[in-house]
């Protein structure tokens, strides 16, 4: 599969929240959509 190139510097999308799994799920859904579109993604989770 061909990897798409962004027209400018890479974008940073930050999803924040308090408690629950909604943030994790939103990150995974968005990442999955971008991967299906040919983009490379990275997800990081910080607890504590």
Short mmCIF file of C-alpha atoms in Angstrom, two decimals:
data_model
loop_
_atom_site.label_atom_id
_atom_site.label_comp_id
_atom_site.label_asym_id
_atom_site.label_seq_id
_atom_site.Cartn_x
_atom_site.Cartn_y
_atom_site.Cartn_z
CA UNK A 1 0.00 0.00 0.00
CA UNK A 2 1.28 3.45 -0.90
CA UNK A 3 1.81 5.91 1.97
CA UNK A 4 0.37 9.37 1.33
CA UNK A 5 2.49 12.45 1.94
CA UNK A 6 1.03 15.49 3.68
CA UNK A 7 1.45 18.78 1.81
CA UNK A 8 3.10 20.39 4.87
CA UNK A 9 4.70 19.39 8.14
CA UNK A 10 3.00 16.49 9.95
CA UNK A 11 -0.15 17.32 11.87
CA UNK A 12 -0.52 16.77 15.62
CA UNK A 13 -4.03 15.89 16.77
CA UNK A 14 -4.41 15.83 20.55
CA UNK A 15 -7.46 14.17 22.12
CA UNK A 16 -7.78 14.84 25.85
CA UNK A 17 -10.31 13.99 28.52
CA UNK A 18 -10.84 12.74 32.04
CA UNK A 19 -11.65 9.14 32.88
CA UNK A 20 -13.39 6.46 30.88
CA UNK A 21 -12.33 4.81 27.65
CA UNK A 22 -13.87 7.40 25.31
CA UNK A 23 -10.54 9.09 24.64
CA UNK A 24 -8.83 5.83 23.80
CA UNK A 25 -11.67 4.76 21.52
CA UNK A 26 -11.80 8.15 19.76
CA UNK A 27 -8.03 7.97 19.17
CA UNK A 28 -8.29 4.47 17.73
CA UNK A 29 -11.26 5.30 15.49
CA UNK A 30 -9.56 8.41 14.09
CA UNK A 31 -6.27 6.56 13.63
CA UNK A 32 -8.02 3.67 11.89
CA UNK A 33 -9.72 6.05 9.46
CA UNK A 34 -6.41 7.74 8.63
CA UNK A 35 -4.58 4.42 8.20
CA UNK A 36 -7.32 3.24 5.83
CA UNK A 37 -6.70 6.48 3.90
CA UNK A 38 -3.01 5.62 3.56
CA UNK A 39 -1.57 7.83 6.30
CA UNK A 40 0.89 6.75 9.01
CA UNK A 41 -0.33 7.31 12.59
CA UNK A 42 0.99 7.04 16.14
CA UNK A 43 -1.11 6.86 19.32
CA UNK A 44 0.23 7.57 22.79
CA UNK A 45 -1.61 7.08 26.07
CA UNK A 46 -0.57 8.58 29.41
CA UNK A 47 -2.11 7.39 32.67
CA UNK A 48 -1.57 8.73 36.14
#
